[in-house]
Structures are given as structure tokens and as C-alpha cells.
CSV table of C-alpha atoms and ligand atoms in Angstrom, one decimal:
chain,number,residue,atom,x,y,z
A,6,UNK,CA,0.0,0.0,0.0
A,7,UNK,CA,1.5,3.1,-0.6
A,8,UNK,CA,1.9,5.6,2.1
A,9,UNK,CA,-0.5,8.6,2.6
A,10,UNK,CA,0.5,11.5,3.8
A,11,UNK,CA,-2.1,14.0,4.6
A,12,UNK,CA,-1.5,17.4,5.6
A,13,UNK,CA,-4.2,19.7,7.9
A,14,UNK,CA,-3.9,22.7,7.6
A,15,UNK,CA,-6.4,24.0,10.2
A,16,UNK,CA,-7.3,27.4,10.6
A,17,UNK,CA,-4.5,28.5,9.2
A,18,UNK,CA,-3.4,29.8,5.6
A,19,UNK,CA,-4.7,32.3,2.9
A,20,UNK,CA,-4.5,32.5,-0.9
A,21,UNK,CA,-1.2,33.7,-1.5
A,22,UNK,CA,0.5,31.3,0.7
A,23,UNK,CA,-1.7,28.5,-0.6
A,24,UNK,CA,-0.1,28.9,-4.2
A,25,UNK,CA,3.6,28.8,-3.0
A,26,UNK,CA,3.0,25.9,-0.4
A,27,UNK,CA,1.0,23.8,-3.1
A,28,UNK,CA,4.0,24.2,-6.2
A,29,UNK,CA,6.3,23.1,-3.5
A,30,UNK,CA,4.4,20.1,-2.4
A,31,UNK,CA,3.7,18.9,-5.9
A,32,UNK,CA,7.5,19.5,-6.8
A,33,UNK,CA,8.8,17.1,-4.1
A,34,UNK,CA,5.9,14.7,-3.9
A,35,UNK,CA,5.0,13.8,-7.5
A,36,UNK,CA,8.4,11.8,-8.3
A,37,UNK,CA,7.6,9.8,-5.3
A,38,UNK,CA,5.7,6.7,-5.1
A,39,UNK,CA,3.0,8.3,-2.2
A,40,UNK,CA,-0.3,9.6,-1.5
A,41,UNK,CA,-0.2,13.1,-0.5
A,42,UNK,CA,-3.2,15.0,0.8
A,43,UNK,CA,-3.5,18.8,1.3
A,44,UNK,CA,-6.8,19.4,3.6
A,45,UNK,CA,-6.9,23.5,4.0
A,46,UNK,CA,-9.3,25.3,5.3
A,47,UNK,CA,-13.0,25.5,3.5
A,48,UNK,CA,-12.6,29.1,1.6
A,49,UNK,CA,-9.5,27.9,0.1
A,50,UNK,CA,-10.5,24.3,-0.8
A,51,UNK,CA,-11.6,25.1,-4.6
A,52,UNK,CA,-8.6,27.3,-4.9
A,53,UNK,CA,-6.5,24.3,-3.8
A,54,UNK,CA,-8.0,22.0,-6.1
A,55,UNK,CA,-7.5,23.3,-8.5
A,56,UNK,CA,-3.6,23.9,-7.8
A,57,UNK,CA,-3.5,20.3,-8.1
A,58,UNK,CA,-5.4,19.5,-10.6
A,59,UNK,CA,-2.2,18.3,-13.0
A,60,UNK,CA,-0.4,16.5,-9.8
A,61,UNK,CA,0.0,13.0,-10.1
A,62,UNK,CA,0.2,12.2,-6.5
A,63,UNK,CA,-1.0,15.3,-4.7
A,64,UNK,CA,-5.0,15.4,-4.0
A,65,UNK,CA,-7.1,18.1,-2.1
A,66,UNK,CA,-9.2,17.2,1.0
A,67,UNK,CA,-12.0,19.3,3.5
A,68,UNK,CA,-11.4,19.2,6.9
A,69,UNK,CA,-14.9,18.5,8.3
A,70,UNK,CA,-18.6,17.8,6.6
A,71,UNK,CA,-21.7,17.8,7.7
A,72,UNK,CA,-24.6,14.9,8.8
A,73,UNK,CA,-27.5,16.1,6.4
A,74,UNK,CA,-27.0,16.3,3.0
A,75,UNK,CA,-28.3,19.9,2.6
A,76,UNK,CA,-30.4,22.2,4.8
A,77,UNK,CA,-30.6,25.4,7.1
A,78,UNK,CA,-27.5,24.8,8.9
A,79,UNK,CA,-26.1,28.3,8.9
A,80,UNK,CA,-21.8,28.2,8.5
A,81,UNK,CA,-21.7,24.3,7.5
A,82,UNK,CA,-20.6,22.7,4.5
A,83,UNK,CA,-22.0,19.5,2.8
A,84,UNK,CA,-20.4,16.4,1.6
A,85,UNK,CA,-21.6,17.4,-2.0
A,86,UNK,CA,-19.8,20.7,-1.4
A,87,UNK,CA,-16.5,19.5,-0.3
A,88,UNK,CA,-16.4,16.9,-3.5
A,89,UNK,CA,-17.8,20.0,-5.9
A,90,UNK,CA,-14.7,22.1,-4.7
A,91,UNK,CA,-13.0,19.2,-6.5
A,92,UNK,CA,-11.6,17.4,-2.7
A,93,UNK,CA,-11.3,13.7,-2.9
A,94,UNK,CA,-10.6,13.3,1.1
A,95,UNK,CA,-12.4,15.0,4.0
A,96,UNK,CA,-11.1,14.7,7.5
A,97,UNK,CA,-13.9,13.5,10.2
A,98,UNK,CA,-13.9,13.4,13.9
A,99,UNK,CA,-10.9,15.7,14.2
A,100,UNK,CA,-10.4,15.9,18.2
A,101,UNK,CA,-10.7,19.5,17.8
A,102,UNK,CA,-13.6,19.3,16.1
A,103,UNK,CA,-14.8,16.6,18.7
A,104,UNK,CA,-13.7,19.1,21.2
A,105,UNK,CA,-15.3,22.4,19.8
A,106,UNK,CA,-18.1,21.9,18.0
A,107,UNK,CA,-18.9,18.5,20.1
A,108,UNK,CA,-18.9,15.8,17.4
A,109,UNK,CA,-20.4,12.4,19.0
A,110,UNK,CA,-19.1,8.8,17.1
A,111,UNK,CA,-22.6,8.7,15.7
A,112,UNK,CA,-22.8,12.1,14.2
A,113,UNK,CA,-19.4,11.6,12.4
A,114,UNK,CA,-20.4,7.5,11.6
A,115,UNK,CA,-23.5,9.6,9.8
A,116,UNK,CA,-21.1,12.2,7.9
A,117,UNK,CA,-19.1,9.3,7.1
A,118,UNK,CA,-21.6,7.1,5.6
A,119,UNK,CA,-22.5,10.7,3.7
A,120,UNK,CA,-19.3,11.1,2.3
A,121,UNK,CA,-19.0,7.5,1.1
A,122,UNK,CA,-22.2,7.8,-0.6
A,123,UNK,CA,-20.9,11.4,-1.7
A,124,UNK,CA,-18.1,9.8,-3.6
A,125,UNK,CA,-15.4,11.4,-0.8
A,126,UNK,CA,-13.0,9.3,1.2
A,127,UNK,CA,-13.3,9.8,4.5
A,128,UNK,CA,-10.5,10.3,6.8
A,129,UNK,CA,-11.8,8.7,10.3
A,130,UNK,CA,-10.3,9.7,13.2
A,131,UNK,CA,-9.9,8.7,16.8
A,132,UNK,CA,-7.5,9.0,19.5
A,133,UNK,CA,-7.3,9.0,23.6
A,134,UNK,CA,-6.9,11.7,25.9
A,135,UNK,CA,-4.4,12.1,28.2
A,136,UNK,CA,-6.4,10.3,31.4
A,137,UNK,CA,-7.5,7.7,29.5
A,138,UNK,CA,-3.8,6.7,28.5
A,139,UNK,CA,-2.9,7.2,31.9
A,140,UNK,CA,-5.5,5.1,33.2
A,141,UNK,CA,-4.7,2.3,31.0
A,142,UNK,CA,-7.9,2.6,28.8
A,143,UNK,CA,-6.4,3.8,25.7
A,144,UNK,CA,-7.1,0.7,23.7
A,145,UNK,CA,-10.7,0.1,24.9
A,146,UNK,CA,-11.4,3.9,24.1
A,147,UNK,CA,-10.3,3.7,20.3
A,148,UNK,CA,-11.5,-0.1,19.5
A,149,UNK,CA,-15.4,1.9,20.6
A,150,UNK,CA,-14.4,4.9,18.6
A,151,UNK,CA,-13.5,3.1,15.7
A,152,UNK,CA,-16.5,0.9,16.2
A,153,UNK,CA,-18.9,3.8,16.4
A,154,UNK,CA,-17.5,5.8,13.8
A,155,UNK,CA,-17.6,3.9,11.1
A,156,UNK,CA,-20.5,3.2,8.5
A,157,UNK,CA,-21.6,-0.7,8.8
A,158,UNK,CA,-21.4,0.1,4.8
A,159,UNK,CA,-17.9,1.5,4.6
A,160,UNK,CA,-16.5,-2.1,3.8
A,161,UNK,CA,-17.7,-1.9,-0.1
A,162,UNK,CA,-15.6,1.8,0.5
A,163,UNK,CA,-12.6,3.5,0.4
A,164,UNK,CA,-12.1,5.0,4.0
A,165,UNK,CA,-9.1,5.9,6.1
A,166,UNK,CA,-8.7,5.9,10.0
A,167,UNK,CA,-6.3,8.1,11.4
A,168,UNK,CA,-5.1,7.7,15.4
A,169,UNK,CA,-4.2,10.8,16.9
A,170,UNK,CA,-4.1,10.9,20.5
A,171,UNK,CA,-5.2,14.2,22.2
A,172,UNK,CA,-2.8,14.7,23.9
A,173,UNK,CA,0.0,14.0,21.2
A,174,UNK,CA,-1.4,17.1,19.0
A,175,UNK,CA,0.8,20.1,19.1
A,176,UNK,CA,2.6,19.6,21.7
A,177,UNK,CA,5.5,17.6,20.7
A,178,UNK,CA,4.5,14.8,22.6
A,179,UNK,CA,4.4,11.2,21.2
A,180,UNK,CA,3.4,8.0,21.9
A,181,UNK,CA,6.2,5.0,21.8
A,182,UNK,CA,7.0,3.6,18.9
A,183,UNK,CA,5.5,0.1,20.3
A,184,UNK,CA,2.2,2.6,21.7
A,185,UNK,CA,1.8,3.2,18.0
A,186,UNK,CA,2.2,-0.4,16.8
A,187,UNK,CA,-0.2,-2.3,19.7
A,188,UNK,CA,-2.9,0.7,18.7
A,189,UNK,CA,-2.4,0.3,15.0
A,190,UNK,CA,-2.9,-3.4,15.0
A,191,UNK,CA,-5.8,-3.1,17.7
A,192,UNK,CA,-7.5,-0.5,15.3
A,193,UNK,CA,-7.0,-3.0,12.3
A,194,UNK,CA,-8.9,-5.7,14.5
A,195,UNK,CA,-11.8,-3.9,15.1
A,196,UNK,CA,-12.4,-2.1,11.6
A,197,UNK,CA,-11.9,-5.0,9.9
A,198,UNK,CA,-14.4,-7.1,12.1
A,199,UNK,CA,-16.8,-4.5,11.5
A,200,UNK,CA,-16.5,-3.5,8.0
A,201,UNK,CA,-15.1,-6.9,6.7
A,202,UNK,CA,-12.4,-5.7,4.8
A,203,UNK,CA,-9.5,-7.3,5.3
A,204,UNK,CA,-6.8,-5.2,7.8
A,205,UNK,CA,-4.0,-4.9,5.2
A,206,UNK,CA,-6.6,-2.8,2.5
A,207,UNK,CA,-7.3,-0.3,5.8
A,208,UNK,CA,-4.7,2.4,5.6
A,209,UNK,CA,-4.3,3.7,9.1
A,210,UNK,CA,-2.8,7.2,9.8
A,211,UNK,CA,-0.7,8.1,12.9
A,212,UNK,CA,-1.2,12.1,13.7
A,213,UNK,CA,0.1,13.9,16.6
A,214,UNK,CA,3.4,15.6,16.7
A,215,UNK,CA,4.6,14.3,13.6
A,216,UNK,CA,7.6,16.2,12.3
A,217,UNK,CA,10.7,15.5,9.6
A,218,UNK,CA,12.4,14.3,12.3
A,219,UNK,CA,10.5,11.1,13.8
A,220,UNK,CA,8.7,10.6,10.4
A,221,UNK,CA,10.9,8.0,9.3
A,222,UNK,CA,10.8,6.2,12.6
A,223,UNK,CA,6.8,6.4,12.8
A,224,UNK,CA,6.3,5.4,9.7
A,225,UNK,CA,8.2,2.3,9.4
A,226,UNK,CA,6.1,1.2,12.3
A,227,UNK,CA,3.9,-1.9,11.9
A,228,UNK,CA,0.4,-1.3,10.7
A,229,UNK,CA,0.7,2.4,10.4
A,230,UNK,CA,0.4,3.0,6.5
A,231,UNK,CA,1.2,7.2,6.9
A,232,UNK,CA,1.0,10.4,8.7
A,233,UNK,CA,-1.8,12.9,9.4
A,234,UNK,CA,0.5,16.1,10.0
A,235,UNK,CA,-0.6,19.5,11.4
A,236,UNK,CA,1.6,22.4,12.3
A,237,UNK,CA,4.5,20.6,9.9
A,238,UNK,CA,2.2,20.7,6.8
A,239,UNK,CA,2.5,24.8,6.5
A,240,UNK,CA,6.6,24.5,6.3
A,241,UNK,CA,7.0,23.1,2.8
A,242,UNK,CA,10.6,22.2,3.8
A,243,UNK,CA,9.8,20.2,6.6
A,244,UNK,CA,6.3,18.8,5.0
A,245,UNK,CA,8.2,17.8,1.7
A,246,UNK,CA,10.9,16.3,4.2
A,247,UNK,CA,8.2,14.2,5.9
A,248,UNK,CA,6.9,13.2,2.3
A,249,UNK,CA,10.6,11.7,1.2
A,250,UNK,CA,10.7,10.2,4.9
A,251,UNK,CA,7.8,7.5,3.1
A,252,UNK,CA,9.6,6.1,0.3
B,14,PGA,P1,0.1,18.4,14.8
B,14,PGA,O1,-1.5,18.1,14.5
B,14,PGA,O2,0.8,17.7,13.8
B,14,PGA,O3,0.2,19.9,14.8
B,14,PGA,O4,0.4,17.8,16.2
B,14,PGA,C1,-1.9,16.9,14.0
B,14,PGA,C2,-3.4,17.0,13.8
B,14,PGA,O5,-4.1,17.6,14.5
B,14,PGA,O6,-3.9,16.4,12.8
């Protein structure tokens, strides 16, 4: 499978940055044998589109969509939307978004089965806090996420999960490198079981922290099939070094 490596942009970036950060992207990624995804903010997401339009390897994903399809929801963004600004990805279940705008499993398992249906890939994801590591619950935490998250459907799908601990994101935290394999291969378990595909057609992202430097390390870990960067994916240096660290 080859390796995916998605980049968030958050709430972060405008036009004239989007342009320069794109070229450079495409320039380092598209003689390399990856998936890279650039997920910026909604208002730039046509715009970034079509930057990428003639990439080979570099595609454009949204960073949140909605449960209905349409409607009066005042500030949201559909599924139809997100794929009409030419996206192929769209993140779901960010923790922030889990945090701030209090996304439950079953609202993003129903923006997830939307997607899907929508023609997007969804990029699932799921991740402990800090107590619940401590306390030793991490892996019960994220098998139920995972469970509740995604589509019974999503099997006849192409979907990605992505585990990001909470308390790995932007702070320059990580888990272990042995953390990251006994979650990757619990997450494989329980996705497969409930989507019955099998574990090695689930690509499954590790996000939190990740930066050109432990890349490398991450991503030769078992069962995790790429990164979901943040605050590294507005450096085009240090995202296009995270990109070679793949291949
Ligand atoms: P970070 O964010 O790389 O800045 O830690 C990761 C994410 O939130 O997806």
C-alpha cells in the first residue's frame, strides 16, 4: 500500500501562501511513489484544487462535513460541497472538532456514511486523551471509537482511519513507537471485524506531533500505512521532508 500523507492545515493559511505551499508540495511529492493529501481550510479548498489539478500524487481534502446532505444549517458545508470544490478526502472526527463543536461517534459515523455515498474518502479519526492513556484505557477507548465511527457500509468503501491521540497534537508529545504499533494493530482488529475488509486494504494514519524528524521512525512502524500532519504541513521544507521520509 502506498503511504498517505495527509497534511491539515487548520485554521491556518490564505491565498497567497496556498499557491507557493502547493508548487512546493507537488514539486517534491510527484516523483515519489505516495499519496499526499493537502486538507486547507473550507474558503481555500476550490482554490487548492485546482492547484492540483495536473499533480500525479498530490490530491485536495476538506477538513470537516456535515450529517445532512443539505439544509438550514447556517456556517456548515455538505459532503456534495467539499467533493464540488474538486476534494477527494475530507477529514472526520478531528479531536478539535470533537472538542469544539462537540462531534459524538454517531454524528461523524452519519457524515461518514454521507461522504461515502458522496463519492469522498473519508479520513476517520480517533485517539485517547491524556487520562485515559494514563488510566490504562487507551485501547478500549479507540477499539469503541472506531466501532462507532464507522459506516456498517464502509466495507464496499474506500475510508481511512487516522489515530491521533489528544494529547500528542501540538505539543510535541508522542506516543512510543510500540504505543503506536499495539494501537495500529488493535484498530486494524476492530475495523476490519466491522467493516469486513480485510486489515491490510485499511490504511491507518498516525497524527500527533509528527515532524521531519521522527517521520521516518513512525512510519516504518507496523500497521501504520502514513501520517496525518498538522503544524509541519504549513513548512513546505519540513512537509516535503516528511513526504521523502515515506519512500
Ligand atoms: P500536529 O497536529 O501535527 O500539529 O500535532 C496533528 C493533527 O491535529 O492532525
Amino acid at each position: 500500500m502506498k503511504k498517505i500523507i495527509a497534511g491539515n492545515w487548520k485554521m491556518y493559511g490564505a491565498r497567497s501562501m496556498a499557491e507557493a505551499l502547493c508548487r512546493e508540495v507537488v514539486g517534491c511529492a510527484d516523483g515519489l511513489d505516495v499519496q499526499v493529501v493537502i486538507c486547507p481550510p473550507a474558503v481555500l479548498l476550490a482554490q487548492v484544487s485546482a492547484l492540483l489539478a495536473g499533480s500525479k500524487h498530490v490530491k485536495s481534502g476538506g477538513q470537516t462535513c456535515h450529517t445532512q446532505a443539505e439544509g438550514a444549517y447556517t456556517g456548515d458545508i455538505s459532503a456534495a460541497m467539499v467533493k464540488d470544490a474538486g476534494a477527494t478526502y475530507v477529514i472526520l472526527g478531528h479531536s478539535e472538532r470533537r472538542r469544539d463543536h462537540f462531534e459524538t461517534d454517531s454524528a461523524i459515523r452519519q457524515a461518514a456514511a454521507l461522504a461515502l455515498q458522496t463519492g469522498l474518502i473519508p479520513i476517520i479519526c480517533v485517539g485517547e486523551s491524556e487520562d485515559e492513556r494514563k488510566s490504562g484505557k487507551a485501547l478500549d477507548v479507540v477499539g469503541q471509537q472506531v466501532r462507532d465511527c464507522l459506516p456498517e457500509a464502509a466495507g464496499i468503501h474506500d475510508f481511512v482511519l487516522a489515530y491521533e491521540p489528544v494529547w500528542a497534537i501540538g505539543s510535541g508529545a508522542t506516543p512510543t513507537t510500540d504505543d503506536i504499533a499495539a494501537m495500529h494493530a488493535h484498530i486494524l482488529s476492530v475495523a476490519s471485524e466491522r467493516t469486513g475488509k480485510e486489515k491490510a486494504a485499511i490504511p491507518t494514519l498516525y497524527g500527533g506531533s509528527v515532524k521531519a524528524a521522527n517521520a521516518r521512525e513512525i512510519m516504518q512502524t507496523a500497521g501504520v500505512s502514513g501520517v496525518l500532519v498538522g503544524g509541519a504541513s504549513l513548512k513546505a521544507d519540513e512537509f516535503c521532508r516528511i513526504i521523502s521520509a515515506a519512500v
